[in-house]
XYZ file of C-alpha atoms in Angstrom:
378
model
C 211.624 109.905 18.315
C 213.908 111.360 15.701
C 211.534 110.138 12.729
C 208.186 111.505 13.824
C 209.143 114.597 15.382
C 210.126 115.693 11.731
C 207.530 114.012 9.872
C 204.475 113.999 12.125
C 203.026 113.236 15.684
C 202.534 109.716 16.870
C 199.149 108.450 15.215
C 199.034 110.509 12.442
C 198.917 109.016 9.019
C 202.175 110.417 7.971
C 204.086 108.982 11.310
C 202.604 105.260 10.366
C 204.058 105.512 7.365
C 207.422 106.484 8.237
C 207.495 103.383 10.879
C 206.515 101.056 7.895
C 209.080 102.245 5.618
C 211.811 102.064 8.622
C 210.812 98.447 9.199
C 211.398 97.797 5.298
C 207.779 97.916 4.621
C 205.634 100.226 2.460
C 202.529 102.290 2.566
C 200.403 104.274 0.250
C 199.749 107.983 0.215
C 197.336 108.644 2.806
C 193.711 109.617 1.690
C 191.808 110.895 4.384
C 188.683 109.268 4.483
C 185.706 109.339 7.080
C 184.446 106.025 8.091
C 181.128 103.934 7.564
C 178.601 106.117 9.540
C 174.893 105.293 10.693
C 172.999 108.655 10.988
C 169.393 108.966 12.062
C 166.858 111.294 10.372
C 165.790 114.006 12.495
C 162.242 115.054 13.209
C 162.837 118.380 11.508
C 164.406 116.750 8.431
C 161.435 114.277 7.449
C 159.785 114.123 4.061
C 162.728 115.378 1.638
C 164.994 113.554 -0.711
C 167.736 111.088 0.309
C 170.226 113.408 -2.015
C 169.085 116.733 -0.487
C 169.135 115.384 3.040
C 172.654 114.103 2.290
C 173.881 117.391 0.470
C 172.946 119.134 3.693
C 174.887 117.399 5.829
C 177.968 116.559 3.399
C 177.932 119.652 1.031
C 181.467 118.715 -0.056
C 180.056 115.369 -1.583
C 179.007 116.014 -5.053
C 175.592 114.670 -6.484
C 177.210 112.288 -8.877
C 178.925 110.373 -6.041
C 175.749 110.307 -4.190
C 173.793 108.491 -7.265
C 176.864 106.365 -7.732
C 177.025 105.008 -4.289
C 173.096 104.378 -4.141
C 173.292 102.684 -7.417
C 176.132 100.362 -5.904
C 173.912 99.883 -2.649
C 176.601 101.512 -0.582
C 174.108 103.802 0.712
C 171.037 102.116 2.707
C 167.931 103.297 4.696
C 166.915 100.784 7.460
C 169.319 98.416 5.628
C 167.298 98.556 2.037
C 168.812 99.635 -0.897
C 167.628 102.995 -2.191
C 167.479 105.589 -4.834
C 168.684 109.232 -4.823
C 165.481 110.394 -4.964
C 164.077 108.172 -1.967
C 162.416 110.205 0.494
C 163.577 109.834 4.140
C 161.493 110.145 7.437
C 162.129 110.885 10.548
C 163.842 108.047 12.886
C 164.842 106.067 9.694
C 168.911 105.047 9.928
C 171.035 105.891 6.935
C 174.321 103.875 6.543
C 176.656 106.069 4.865
C 179.900 104.684 3.716
C 183.517 106.343 3.794
C 183.259 109.587 2.212
C 186.118 111.778 0.873
C 187.179 114.098 3.628
C 189.191 116.468 1.255
C 187.870 117.808 -1.738
C 188.151 121.009 -3.762
C 185.655 123.618 -2.303
C 182.200 124.244 -3.742
C 182.064 126.748 -6.445
C 180.459 129.801 -5.010
C 176.815 130.677 -6.134
C 176.508 133.242 -8.536
C 174.506 136.286 -7.420
C 171.229 136.810 -8.848
C 171.155 139.675 -11.328
C 169.043 142.514 -10.351
C 166.857 141.907 -13.222
C 166.462 138.488 -12.538
C 165.500 139.092 -8.701
C 162.927 141.689 -10.105
C 161.661 139.545 -12.653
C 160.486 136.431 -9.822
C 159.509 138.874 -7.466
C 157.250 140.682 -9.988
C 155.561 137.113 -10.418
C 154.428 137.164 -6.609
C 150.457 137.226 -6.192
C 150.301 136.182 -2.863
C 152.786 135.801 0.026
C 152.569 135.165 4.084
C 155.086 133.802 6.313
C 154.139 130.484 5.047
C 153.311 130.324 1.439
C 154.390 132.147 -1.381
C 152.501 131.981 -4.818
C 153.792 132.855 -8.445
C 152.442 133.696 -11.454
C 155.135 131.561 -13.346
C 155.742 133.267 -16.962
C 155.773 130.904 -19.836
C 159.336 129.809 -21.024
C 160.677 129.771 -17.255
C 161.853 126.297 -16.047
C 160.607 125.251 -12.790
C 163.828 123.441 -12.014
C 167.193 123.262 -13.341
C 167.675 120.236 -15.857
C 169.641 119.766 -18.858
C 171.202 123.130 -20.313
C 169.032 124.768 -17.785
C 170.592 127.100 -15.696
C 167.776 129.894 -15.092
C 164.789 128.399 -13.341
C 162.293 129.156 -10.471
C 164.267 126.868 -8.071
C 167.277 129.147 -8.520
C 165.859 132.194 -8.829
C 164.064 131.403 -5.293
C 166.958 132.932 -3.875
C 165.460 136.139 -4.076
C 162.376 135.212 -2.645
C 163.633 134.781 1.146
C 162.406 138.268 2.538
C 164.483 137.844 5.797
C 164.142 133.957 5.825
C 167.229 131.948 6.250
C 166.352 129.543 3.280
C 164.872 129.957 0.069
C 161.370 128.829 -0.331
C 160.597 125.359 -1.651
C 158.880 123.953 -4.654
C 155.970 121.609 -3.980
C 154.613 121.129 -7.412
C 155.974 122.086 -11.022
C 154.671 123.419 -14.282
C 155.727 122.358 -17.643
C 158.576 125.266 -19.022
C 156.165 126.733 -21.688
C 152.995 126.700 -19.138
C 152.120 129.677 -17.298
C 150.056 130.359 -14.186
C 150.022 129.666 -10.533
C 153.020 127.863 -8.690
C 153.334 127.458 -4.926
C 156.576 127.504 -2.909
C 156.553 126.633 1.128
C 158.691 128.589 3.281
C 159.279 126.186 5.583
C 160.218 122.064 5.336
C 157.189 121.861 7.381
C 154.821 123.550 5.346
C 156.206 121.927 2.228
C 155.365 118.275 3.526
C 152.030 119.297 4.200
C 151.410 121.003 0.803
C 153.092 118.032 -0.879
C 150.662 115.767 0.905
C 147.424 118.109 0.170
C 148.451 117.803 -3.547
C 149.174 114.159 -3.214
C 145.771 113.539 -1.449
C 143.838 115.813 -4.061
C 142.781 118.579 -1.407
C 143.550 120.879 -3.991
C 141.511 122.404 -6.960
C 143.557 123.260 -10.043
C 142.068 125.116 -13.051
C 143.670 125.401 -16.090
C 142.613 127.667 -19.150
C 143.758 126.914 -22.769
C 142.793 127.371 -26.427
C 142.554 124.342 -28.488
C 142.033 123.903 -32.205
C 138.611 122.657 -33.181
C 135.748 122.577 -30.588
C 135.605 119.150 -28.264
C 131.904 117.666 -28.588
C 130.344 117.264 -26.129
C 131.073 120.871 -24.652
C 131.854 119.227 -21.435
C 133.301 115.666 -20.549
C 136.089 113.774 -19.069
C 139.048 112.041 -20.784
C 140.299 108.881 -19.272
C 142.783 107.607 -21.657
C 145.659 106.291 -19.361
C 149.846 107.470 -20.078
C 152.968 105.935 -20.635
C 156.150 107.669 -21.378
C 157.294 106.905 -24.742
C 161.006 105.101 -25.006
C 164.252 106.445 -26.116
C 164.268 110.015 -24.622
C 167.270 110.078 -22.635
C 167.909 109.063 -19.070
C 167.034 112.420 -17.358
C 163.798 112.662 -19.546
C 165.108 115.103 -21.985
C 162.545 115.459 -24.772
C 160.029 113.244 -23.034
C 156.773 112.491 -24.489
C 153.703 110.933 -23.052
C 151.613 108.189 -25.211
C 147.788 108.004 -24.579
C 146.542 104.345 -23.759
C 142.973 103.454 -24.067
C 141.489 102.767 -20.854
C 141.054 98.923 -21.303
C 144.533 98.439 -21.901
C 146.072 100.369 -19.474
C 146.547 97.583 -16.923
C 148.041 95.323 -19.716
C 150.501 98.142 -20.809
C 153.711 98.034 -18.643
C 154.318 101.429 -17.234
C 151.236 102.921 -17.982
C 149.260 104.658 -15.411
C 145.482 105.825 -15.093
C 144.698 109.475 -15.906
C 141.597 111.393 -15.616
C 141.035 115.090 -16.953
C 137.718 117.371 -16.923
C 137.471 119.555 -19.515
C 134.155 122.526 -20.174
C 134.578 124.749 -23.348
C 133.850 128.245 -22.234
C 133.739 129.994 -25.567
C 134.280 129.070 -29.223
C 135.299 130.707 -32.668
C 132.866 128.850 -35.192
C 134.440 125.334 -35.389
C 138.182 126.828 -35.599
C 138.940 126.996 -31.790
C 137.674 126.991 -28.397
C 138.372 128.504 -24.997
C 138.555 125.431 -22.471
C 138.766 124.966 -18.920
C 140.478 121.769 -17.934
C 141.040 120.126 -14.401
C 143.457 117.284 -13.867
C 141.739 115.164 -11.532
C 145.329 112.901 -11.921
C 148.478 114.893 -12.135
C 150.547 112.750 -14.533
C 153.316 114.435 -16.950
C 151.851 116.549 -19.917
C 148.629 114.879 -18.861
C 146.681 117.957 -20.178
C 148.413 118.112 -23.476
C 148.395 114.545 -24.348
C 144.923 114.257 -23.476
C 143.587 117.223 -25.569
C 145.598 115.922 -28.585
C 144.223 112.371 -28.143
C 140.613 113.501 -28.637
C 141.669 115.833 -31.456
C 141.782 118.987 -30.187
C 145.471 119.919 -29.279
C 146.554 122.837 -27.200
C 147.202 126.241 -29.509
C 150.999 126.136 -30.041
C 151.810 122.269 -28.493
C 154.101 121.426 -31.512
C 155.094 118.260 -29.443
C 151.533 116.626 -29.107
C 149.789 118.499 -31.722
C 152.372 119.000 -34.700
C 153.067 122.463 -36.408
C 150.382 122.692 -39.142
C 147.270 124.408 -39.058
C 145.450 121.526 -39.893
C 145.642 117.563 -40.060
C 143.694 114.872 -41.493
C 142.175 113.614 -38.371
C 139.550 114.911 -36.473
C 140.059 118.788 -35.079
C 142.960 120.976 -36.375
C 146.526 121.504 -35.865
C 148.168 122.979 -33.070
C 148.794 126.323 -34.866
C 145.812 128.475 -36.079
C 148.105 130.794 -38.220
C 147.561 134.622 -38.780
C 148.801 136.721 -36.118
C 148.280 134.094 -33.536
C 151.226 133.403 -31.293
C 152.887 130.129 -31.811
C 153.815 129.693 -27.913
C 151.820 127.396 -25.851
C 148.408 128.429 -24.817
C 148.163 126.711 -21.440
C 147.531 128.534 -18.335
C 147.192 127.577 -14.797
C 144.432 129.813 -13.982
C 143.294 129.352 -10.610
C 143.920 127.026 -7.406
C 142.079 126.574 -4.021
C 143.444 124.671 -0.969
C 143.186 124.859 2.773
C 145.934 126.950 4.253
C 148.407 124.337 5.901
C 148.645 126.599 9.037
C 145.783 129.033 9.547
C 143.089 126.240 8.002
C 141.566 128.865 5.892
C 140.642 128.150 2.406
C 142.626 129.739 -0.282
C 141.672 130.800 -3.592
C 144.381 132.188 -6.071
C 143.967 133.478 -9.445
C 146.668 134.354 -12.080
C 146.154 136.659 -14.914
C 146.813 135.257 -18.369
C 150.104 135.838 -19.844
C 150.653 138.659 -22.626
C 150.546 136.164 -25.449
C 147.352 134.630 -24.589
C 145.881 137.900 -23.658
C 146.290 138.938 -27.540
C 144.821 135.739 -28.604
C 141.715 136.160 -26.222
C 141.387 139.901 -27.653
C 141.812 138.908 -31.294
C 139.111 136.092 -30.883
C 136.746 138.176 -28.849
C 136.982 136.165 -25.650
C 136.182 138.228 -22.284
C 137.851 136.965 -19.281
C 135.149 138.383 -17.125
C 132.545 136.269 -18.747
C 134.064 132.892 -17.369
C 132.545 131.493 -14.349
C 135.333 130.792 -11.390
C 134.497 127.600 -11.583
C 132.253 125.997 -14.571
C 132.274 122.367 -13.033
C 130.588 123.820 -9.907
C 127.084 122.795 -11.010
C 127.654 119.283 -12.020
C 129.678 118.364 -8.858
């Protein structure tokens, strides 16, 4: 009795260690760990990434540890190996290996500055109890990544407006692309909107300034896309390569992609204002497709180069003079069925300042453009 009253109560790790030593044995320093667990995904937890589901239940477990456990097959869903990005559904069982029971407390989130809160709130173009729509400014990433600490997902903390949780992203825009970006104010609405985008029950129209004038002035681009190799495990600097439609099936990793375009106005043969509809939603689809047909989007150095002209069809991605070197691609309008009210919702986002200046210099009038230039041919 004398040993355990000094060192700890019966059954505690320290008590067991002392008894072993008293019998001539030895025991390692105790490391508190929870045992293997099998957890069922609840109905209100469906359709979210596995890593996010785990972080909500075990906030002390770092992201890197979760990814490592997935790679080693220690975390399984319904008995199968999974990736951290795998989505879980209600009723599925998740096997969770022993987790560290004692870790350093997470770093507190830095409070948003007043200027950042004002920035993201000023971008709101629609808000109700279910959806928030932003006119995302160019240069602001949608989500965090390599060396990205300021992004829409983080700034969404300023978009709670009395709700317990911040709104959730349901789709993305490239960092340099401006325009309409939707966020859901509940997990149920996020799931419905994600499905609407997946099922193409939305209508997205982009505006762009491109080098040269596409011929014919209305058409469809069907080049497939495949990610170029050698750009980092996390996709830093990723670039998509176009693949002729006949070669898509024979090209590993290639996916079919379709873009409709229509020329709304032009400046001689030097530049054109085009409307673009991404029928499919591939990474960098609009940028890669327009460059592939010889009319890169103005300011797109990644796909169109930095010169004012090139040796192929069309022109380089910079028009020169006083035209901004920023990317001239804007998510102009979005229409969808509201996931709660069932009403058709049509949203429009005004051009960012650098595109407004270009439109003014080229004498392109926003009010002259039809809401949907493709309506008459559908």
